[in-house]
């Protein structure tokens, strides 16, 4: 399993992904699910991936191999929309390569991606790209996307994050969302990769890798856990007649 | 969809269920998913149901029809374990009646039940009964069960509820858990049914039906939402270099 979340906010973009992959409970590995394509001054692109690892790795490898080549690629596009089209097309290409007639139906070849970033000349944008290669874009009303194990960590995002949230608060909420998810699903695990892009900088994101020993994360998860318990205690319980 | 939760605590049992059923988005109804079997002084049994409504209604109807008859039934048992066996057997009977050879595989006939209560002579017990008719029992380490749409509302339970929680606090946490779930899944909906059983009373549970206009619930959901936002604001955000 996997959990990734990305937000498009007034000040920029926030990305976070876990790094655990598993094929059954006894085949667990650590793989980075965040991939960055950079052209300082021109574009900054971040891709998060969930689903079949063979598919998502091939998609990223093909995007990397073709970047800067003659064919349309992630460095030749003039808009994020066009970039999302190329990424979606590459998903279809890989799934077709591995399962050409759609005949193998006992294996799930699908992968979901989140693509966010900015290309000079337009504002920062964020897309959720489906296994079929089509995609939707984040808006002010719905400023975030999740892929993978999304449910445990959704309520905190819905209660706290909105388009006007600051980047550091959004990052903090993403960490709380991961904490709730990792408590409930063993197949989502640390270290976490984080990338934060400030609008119009067109330079490499602030990035961080948060592992078990990260002081801030340890402190946050402990304070949050204690804070929730105090919040419950501070509210009047219902009357049981 | 459905969401039900039940807890076995030091002081007694807490049950809560939503009442929305749906077959597609445009076929929505309200059905009670909590069923009570009472013999004051002898036993108090509560069943919560999720899954195929035709199956769970038939199971409950058969349990009611047979209660007090000559065949082994929910009023003739001398332990909760034996009662869980009868309920599990009835699930298998109904699924076999409706899909005798297991041939119809495009319809999900399964249902999951939670059974809790107390029979004179033993302590209160709580069981999670699977569609196959087998079951597990709650313990001090794992004092609650959820069926249906369980993920959105699980983190709050894990953070706050334990075997020593008081009945009113556990009820309060169940309501918060439902609030988080209903915000995220349209197919879980009010009114909620609540039943609370105090150990060794062997008399009808305290019950309540919580609808949209319930003052306490309105106040709780508002205070919780605001409290979460204040909790986030009160914690130090991470430093983005």
XYZ file of C-alpha atoms in Angstrom:
482
model
C 0.000 0.000 0.000
C 0.945 3.644 -0.124
C -0.268 6.963 1.137
C 0.465 10.225 -0.681
C -1.109 13.640 -0.314
C -0.574 16.886 -2.208
C -2.142 20.322 -1.770
C -2.413 23.383 -3.961
C -2.667 26.409 -1.694
C -2.625 30.169 -2.100
C 1.115 30.268 -1.337
C 2.267 27.178 -3.166
C 2.266 23.381 -3.219
C 2.827 20.784 -0.489
C 3.654 17.148 -1.299
C 4.170 14.186 1.040
C 4.555 10.451 0.444
C 5.386 7.379 2.469
C 8.006 4.899 1.248
C 6.733 1.425 2.126
C 5.919 -1.071 -0.584
C 4.688 -4.564 -0.007
C 3.742 -7.687 -1.899
C 2.094 -9.573 0.934
C 2.976 -9.048 4.577
C 6.334 -10.767 4.286
C 7.762 -8.881 1.325
C 8.259 -5.330 2.457
C 10.629 -2.792 0.939
C 11.397 0.888 0.974
C 10.981 2.777 -2.299
C 10.787 6.490 -2.865
C 7.391 7.475 -4.299
C 8.270 11.121 -4.927
C 10.013 12.107 -8.164
C 11.173 15.575 -9.116
C 11.854 17.095 -12.532
C 13.704 20.393 -12.350
C 14.712 23.140 -14.757
C 15.553 26.102 -12.512
C 13.995 29.287 -13.838
C 11.780 27.289 -16.187
C 9.831 24.615 -14.327
C 9.572 22.565 -11.146
C 7.558 19.330 -11.336
C 6.803 16.792 -8.612
C 5.187 13.401 -9.158
C 3.823 11.139 -6.395
C 2.928 7.538 -7.191
C 0.706 4.774 -5.780
C -0.284 1.388 -7.108
C 1.706 -1.180 -9.068
C 5.395 -0.370 -8.477
C 6.544 -1.922 -11.759
C 4.141 0.353 -13.605
C 4.940 3.548 -11.704
C 8.720 2.970 -11.893
C 8.497 2.401 -15.642
C 6.401 5.532 -16.087
C 8.961 7.628 -14.201
C 11.887 5.976 -16.031
C 10.326 6.731 -19.416
C 9.574 10.329 -18.412
C 13.208 10.705 -17.294
C 14.648 9.011 -20.378
C 12.663 11.238 -22.719
C 13.152 14.494 -20.807
C 14.959 16.918 -23.092
C 14.709 14.595 -26.133
C 13.089 15.269 -29.505
C 9.698 13.768 -28.603
C 7.200 15.801 -26.562
C 8.336 15.399 -22.961
C 8.058 16.884 -19.484
C 10.721 19.505 -20.294
C 9.197 20.541 -23.633
C 5.684 21.351 -22.447
C 4.440 24.905 -22.090
C 1.714 24.182 -19.527
C 1.012 21.856 -16.610
C -2.074 20.629 -18.472
C 0.089 19.488 -21.376
C 2.473 17.859 -18.891
C -0.406 15.960 -17.307
C -1.395 14.748 -20.785
C 2.111 13.374 -21.368
C 2.201 11.659 -17.983
C -1.248 10.143 -18.550
C -0.236 8.923 -21.998
C 2.865 7.306 -20.508
C 0.751 5.424 -17.931
C -1.399 4.029 -20.750
C 1.723 3.114 -22.728
C 3.282 1.156 -19.839
C 0.083 -0.678 -18.916
C -0.427 -1.578 -22.573
C 3.208 -2.749 -22.841
C 2.805 -5.085 -19.850
C -0.750 -6.282 -20.529
C -1.314 -5.588 -24.236
C -4.740 -7.117 -24.749
C -5.937 -6.541 -21.202
C -5.902 -10.340 -20.970
C -4.150 -10.756 -17.652
C -6.866 -9.938 -15.166
C -5.493 -11.504 -11.985
C -2.806 -8.813 -11.686
C -3.594 -5.170 -11.033
C -1.206 -3.252 -13.303
C -2.748 0.108 -12.475
C -1.073 3.077 -10.836
C -2.331 6.476 -9.751
C -0.163 9.570 -9.846
C -0.316 13.085 -8.494
C 1.460 15.692 -10.619
C 2.057 19.191 -9.341
C 4.323 22.083 -10.143
C 4.746 25.275 -12.061
C 5.958 26.152 -15.545
C 7.110 29.700 -16.275
C 4.225 31.710 -17.700
C 1.427 30.107 -15.731
C 0.523 29.565 -12.090
C 1.270 26.461 -10.021
C -1.201 23.628 -10.687
C -1.966 20.206 -9.283
C -3.402 17.129 -11.037
C -4.642 13.711 -9.957
C -3.890 11.301 -12.815
C -5.903 8.081 -12.939
C -4.705 4.644 -14.122
C -6.640 5.265 -17.360
C -4.432 8.289 -18.037
C -7.167 10.895 -17.654
C -6.941 13.418 -14.853
C -8.612 16.063 -12.708
C -7.186 19.336 -11.405
C -7.299 20.740 -7.867
C -9.311 23.910 -7.328
C -9.761 26.398 -4.501
C -12.804 24.463 -3.277
C -10.990 21.130 -3.343
C -7.358 22.026 -2.843
C -5.884 18.602 -2.095
C -5.599 15.104 -3.536
C -4.800 11.817 -1.834
C -3.790 8.527 -3.456
C -3.410 5.097 -1.851
C -4.706 4.516 1.687
C -6.543 7.801 1.994
C -9.348 7.259 4.483
C -7.732 7.247 7.932
C -5.951 10.535 7.275
C -8.769 12.397 5.530
C -10.815 13.826 8.436
C -7.926 15.952 9.762
C -7.312 17.413 6.297
C -10.996 18.196 5.808
C -11.240 19.901 9.181
C -8.111 22.023 8.975
C -6.719 22.514 5.475
C -8.183 24.995 3.036
C -6.843 27.016 0.130
C -5.732 29.836 2.444
C -3.761 27.576 4.816
C -0.102 28.533 5.118
C 2.494 26.124 3.752
C 3.932 25.266 7.163
C 0.475 24.557 8.660
C -0.423 22.426 5.663
C 2.853 20.508 6.061
C 2.047 20.022 9.762
C -1.446 18.697 8.936
C 0.013 16.338 6.342
C 2.297 14.907 9.028
C -0.668 14.414 11.406
C -2.596 12.780 8.558
C 0.326 10.373 8.016
C 0.534 9.641 11.721
C -3.156 8.604 11.849
C -2.737 6.506 8.709
C 0.416 4.721 9.862
C -1.227 3.850 13.189
C -4.008 2.031 11.306
C -2.361 0.540 8.206
C 0.906 -1.373 8.547
C 1.534 -1.115 4.823
C 2.042 2.651 5.034
C 5.429 3.372 6.606
C 8.278 5.763 7.193
C 10.455 7.440 6.100
C 8.238 10.129 4.593
C 9.328 12.342 1.709
C 8.189 15.936 1.785
C 8.481 18.660 -0.871
C 7.223 22.222 -0.575
C 7.110 24.638 -3.476
C 6.553 28.351 -3.027
C 4.618 29.973 -5.910
C 6.699 31.622 -8.636
C 10.080 30.604 -7.264
C 10.748 28.223 -10.171
C 13.591 26.718 -8.205
C 14.042 23.394 -6.392
C 11.453 22.696 -3.684
C 12.288 22.641 -0.027
C 12.540 18.906 0.609
C 12.833 16.794 3.705
C 12.982 13.116 4.582
C 11.206 12.413 7.863
C 12.209 9.196 9.586
C 11.378 7.605 12.948
C 14.032 9.668 14.686
C 12.944 13.062 13.383
C 12.631 15.260 16.486
C 9.871 17.471 15.143
C 7.724 14.544 14.031
C 8.172 12.727 17.329
C 7.150 15.827 19.225
C 4.198 16.552 16.924
C 2.755 13.033 17.102
C 3.042 13.020 20.888
C 1.525 16.491 21.324
C -1.274 15.652 18.901
C -2.121 12.405 20.664
C -2.173 14.149 24.034
C -4.057 17.143 22.639
C -6.841 14.932 21.247
C -7.264 13.254 24.609
C -7.420 16.608 26.393
C -9.879 17.911 23.832
C -12.221 14.986 24.508
C -11.863 15.422 28.258
C -12.654 19.137 27.980
C -15.970 18.564 26.208
C -19.126 17.739 28.106
C -20.018 14.051 27.786
C -23.583 13.106 26.828
C -26.079 12.345 29.571
C -27.012 8.693 29.895
C -30.292 8.538 31.727
C -22.976 1.466 3.088
C -23.185 1.413 6.849
C -21.129 2.281 9.862
C -21.570 0.531 13.201
C -19.333 0.455 16.249
C -19.619 -1.396 19.546
C -17.360 -1.417 22.589
C -16.957 -3.717 25.567
C -15.673 -1.657 28.476
C -15.086 -2.174 32.178
C -18.500 -0.694 32.994
C -20.581 -2.139 30.172
C -21.312 -2.057 26.470
C -21.794 0.813 24.026
C -23.449 0.314 20.618
C -24.032 2.817 17.806
C -25.234 2.434 14.231
C -26.222 4.698 11.368
C -29.453 4.109 9.446
C -28.730 4.838 5.793
C -28.978 2.109 3.202
C -28.342 2.565 -0.473
C -28.423 0.643 -3.712
C -26.656 3.164 -5.891
C -26.667 6.879 -5.214
C -30.292 7.324 -6.222
C -31.866 4.633 -4.098
C -31.448 5.710 -0.520
C -33.535 4.596 2.431
C -33.555 4.660 6.194
C -33.436 1.309 7.973
C -32.662 0.576 11.558
C -29.499 -1.538 11.869
C -29.767 -2.110 15.615
C -31.905 -4.956 16.936
C -32.543 -5.777 20.562
C -33.609 -9.056 22.205
C -34.718 -8.621 25.781
C -35.649 -10.856 28.685
C -35.451 -8.597 31.754
C -33.612 -10.318 34.574
C -32.338 -13.002 32.193
C -30.592 -11.481 29.190
C -30.086 -8.343 27.119
C -28.809 -8.804 23.561
C -28.010 -6.193 20.909
C -27.213 -6.946 17.262
C -25.781 -4.426 14.771
C -25.766 -5.250 11.070
C -23.886 -4.218 7.935
C -23.845 -5.581 4.404
C -26.655 -7.001 2.291
C -29.924 -5.719 3.808
C -31.991 -8.664 2.514
C -29.603 -11.024 4.271
C -29.389 -9.124 7.557
C -33.166 -8.545 7.724
C -33.823 -12.243 7.141
C -31.293 -13.188 9.802
C -32.979 -10.918 12.343
C -36.477 -12.068 11.308
C -35.505 -15.714 11.754
C -33.905 -14.998 15.127
C -37.114 -13.213 16.206
C -39.424 -15.884 14.823
C -37.561 -18.651 16.639
C -37.030 -16.792 19.916
C -38.769 -18.756 22.647
C -39.605 -21.700 20.348
C -38.591 -25.326 20.707
C -35.439 -25.092 18.569
C -32.247 -23.676 20.061
C -32.683 -19.892 19.871
C -31.407 -16.582 21.279
C -33.642 -16.948 24.359
C -32.654 -20.550 25.096
C -28.884 -20.129 25.196
C -26.944 -20.173 28.446
C -23.936 -18.173 27.193
C -23.113 -15.377 24.767
C -20.763 -17.766 22.979
C -23.636 -20.145 22.289
C -25.753 -17.180 21.151
C -23.015 -16.130 18.709
C -22.997 -19.689 17.334
C -26.750 -19.503 16.680
C -26.483 -16.103 15.006
C -23.562 -17.305 12.851
C -25.467 -20.438 11.854
C -28.456 -18.276 10.873
C -26.263 -16.111 8.610
C -25.029 -19.252 6.830
C -28.610 -20.536 6.543
C -29.898 -17.327 4.918
C -26.983 -16.992 2.499
C -27.410 -20.649 1.515
C -31.181 -20.146 1.069
C -30.648 -17.204 -1.300
C -27.604 -18.522 -3.169
C -27.689 -22.293 -2.601
C -24.789 -23.436 -4.739
C -22.807 -20.212 -4.414
C -23.505 -19.855 -8.146
C -24.615 -16.232 -8.216
C -21.347 -14.371 -7.971
C -22.331 -10.931 -9.239
C -24.321 -10.194 -6.069
C -22.738 -9.844 -2.647
C -25.101 -11.667 -0.296
C -22.808 -11.290 2.701
C -23.525 -9.472 5.917
C -21.446 -8.772 9.018
C -22.950 -8.542 12.471
C -21.860 -7.368 15.873
C -23.493 -9.189 18.791
C -23.150 -7.960 22.345
C -24.942 -8.388 25.611
C -25.129 -10.291 28.833
C -26.832 -13.499 29.947
C -27.406 -14.099 33.645
C -24.560 -16.148 35.069
C -21.764 -14.725 32.945
C -20.251 -11.324 32.243
C -21.144 -9.043 29.320
C -19.447 -10.078 26.075
C -19.080 -8.724 22.548
C -18.631 -10.634 19.268
C -17.882 -9.689 15.675
C -19.642 -12.245 13.454
C -18.351 -12.660 9.906
C -20.397 -13.461 6.773
C -19.073 -17.031 7.005
C -20.758 -17.361 10.408
C -17.553 -17.628 12.418
C -16.727 -14.931 14.949
C -14.180 -13.260 17.203
C -14.659 -11.817 20.684
C -13.569 -8.422 22.025
C -10.913 -8.403 24.753
C -9.440 -5.820 27.103
C -6.640 -5.145 24.607
C -9.038 -4.732 21.681
C -12.251 -3.560 23.270
C -14.163 -2.407 20.184
C -15.386 -3.637 16.812
C -16.446 -1.697 13.742
C -18.366 -2.967 10.707
C -19.074 -1.182 7.424
C -17.238 2.043 6.596
C -14.773 1.866 9.458
C -11.682 3.779 8.368
C -12.560 7.474 8.669
C -13.754 7.057 12.239
C -11.039 4.715 13.521
C -8.215 7.136 14.509
C -10.316 8.908 17.160
C -11.318 5.591 18.721
C -7.725 4.351 18.774
C -6.493 7.552 20.382
C -9.132 7.878 23.073
C -11.074 4.704 23.838
C -9.680 1.924 25.986
C -11.178 -0.718 28.250
C -11.237 1.673 31.227
C -13.087 4.463 29.378
C -16.355 5.441 31.026
C -19.595 4.709 29.176
C -20.445 8.366 28.605
C -16.963 9.172 27.231
C -17.115 6.136 24.981
C -20.541 7.244 23.734
C -19.123 10.720 23.100
C -16.186 9.274 21.115
C -18.554 7.107 19.097
C -20.493 10.240 18.126
C -17.270 12.003 17.065
C -16.294 8.904 15.092
C -19.664 9.024 13.303
C -19.270 12.743 12.613
C -15.909 12.160 10.887
C -17.340 9.241 8.912
C -20.482 11.059 7.772
C -18.411 14.032 6.583
C -16.469 11.702 4.256
C -18.948 9.045 3.132
C -22.390 10.076 1.891
C -23.701 6.552 2.280
C -23.407 6.734 6.066
C -26.209 8.891 7.435
C -28.355 9.963 10.335
C -30.343 9.256 12.400
C -28.004 7.247 14.606
C -29.202 4.559 16.994
C -27.406 4.268 20.297
C -27.706 1.637 23.036
C -25.767 1.554 26.285
C -25.780 -1.393 28.635
C -24.440 -1.194 32.187
C -22.859 -4.452 33.404
C -25.102 -6.784 35.418
C -28.262 -4.709 35.070
C -29.954 -7.352 32.882
C -32.580 -4.805 31.965
C -33.277 -2.808 28.782
C -30.366 -0.661 27.587
C -30.429 3.096 27.688
C -31.257 3.887 24.061
C -31.315 7.051 22.036
C -31.992 8.070 18.461
C -29.764 10.958 17.404
C -30.995 12.964 14.450
C -29.829 16.147 12.727
C -31.647 18.300 15.273
C -30.201 16.677 18.388
C -28.870 19.554 20.477
C -26.069 17.626 22.107
C -24.792 16.214 18.827
C -24.909 19.611 17.119
C -22.951 21.152 19.973
C -20.446 18.289 20.106
C -19.695 18.312 16.375
C -19.217 22.070 16.411
C -16.997 22.073 19.508
C -14.955 19.183 18.149
C -14.418 20.869 14.792
C -13.365 24.091 16.470
C -11.249 22.246 19.048
C -9.289 20.429 16.345
C -8.548 23.693 14.595
C -7.392 25.306 17.840
C -5.270 22.264 18.645
C -3.466 22.573 15.304
C -2.982 26.301 15.791
C -1.565 25.745 19.259
C 1.172 23.383 18.051
C 4.421 24.675 16.618
C 4.468 24.332 12.822
C 7.531 22.745 11.191
C 10.317 24.991 9.920
C 10.540 25.267 6.152
C 14.023 26.437 5.341
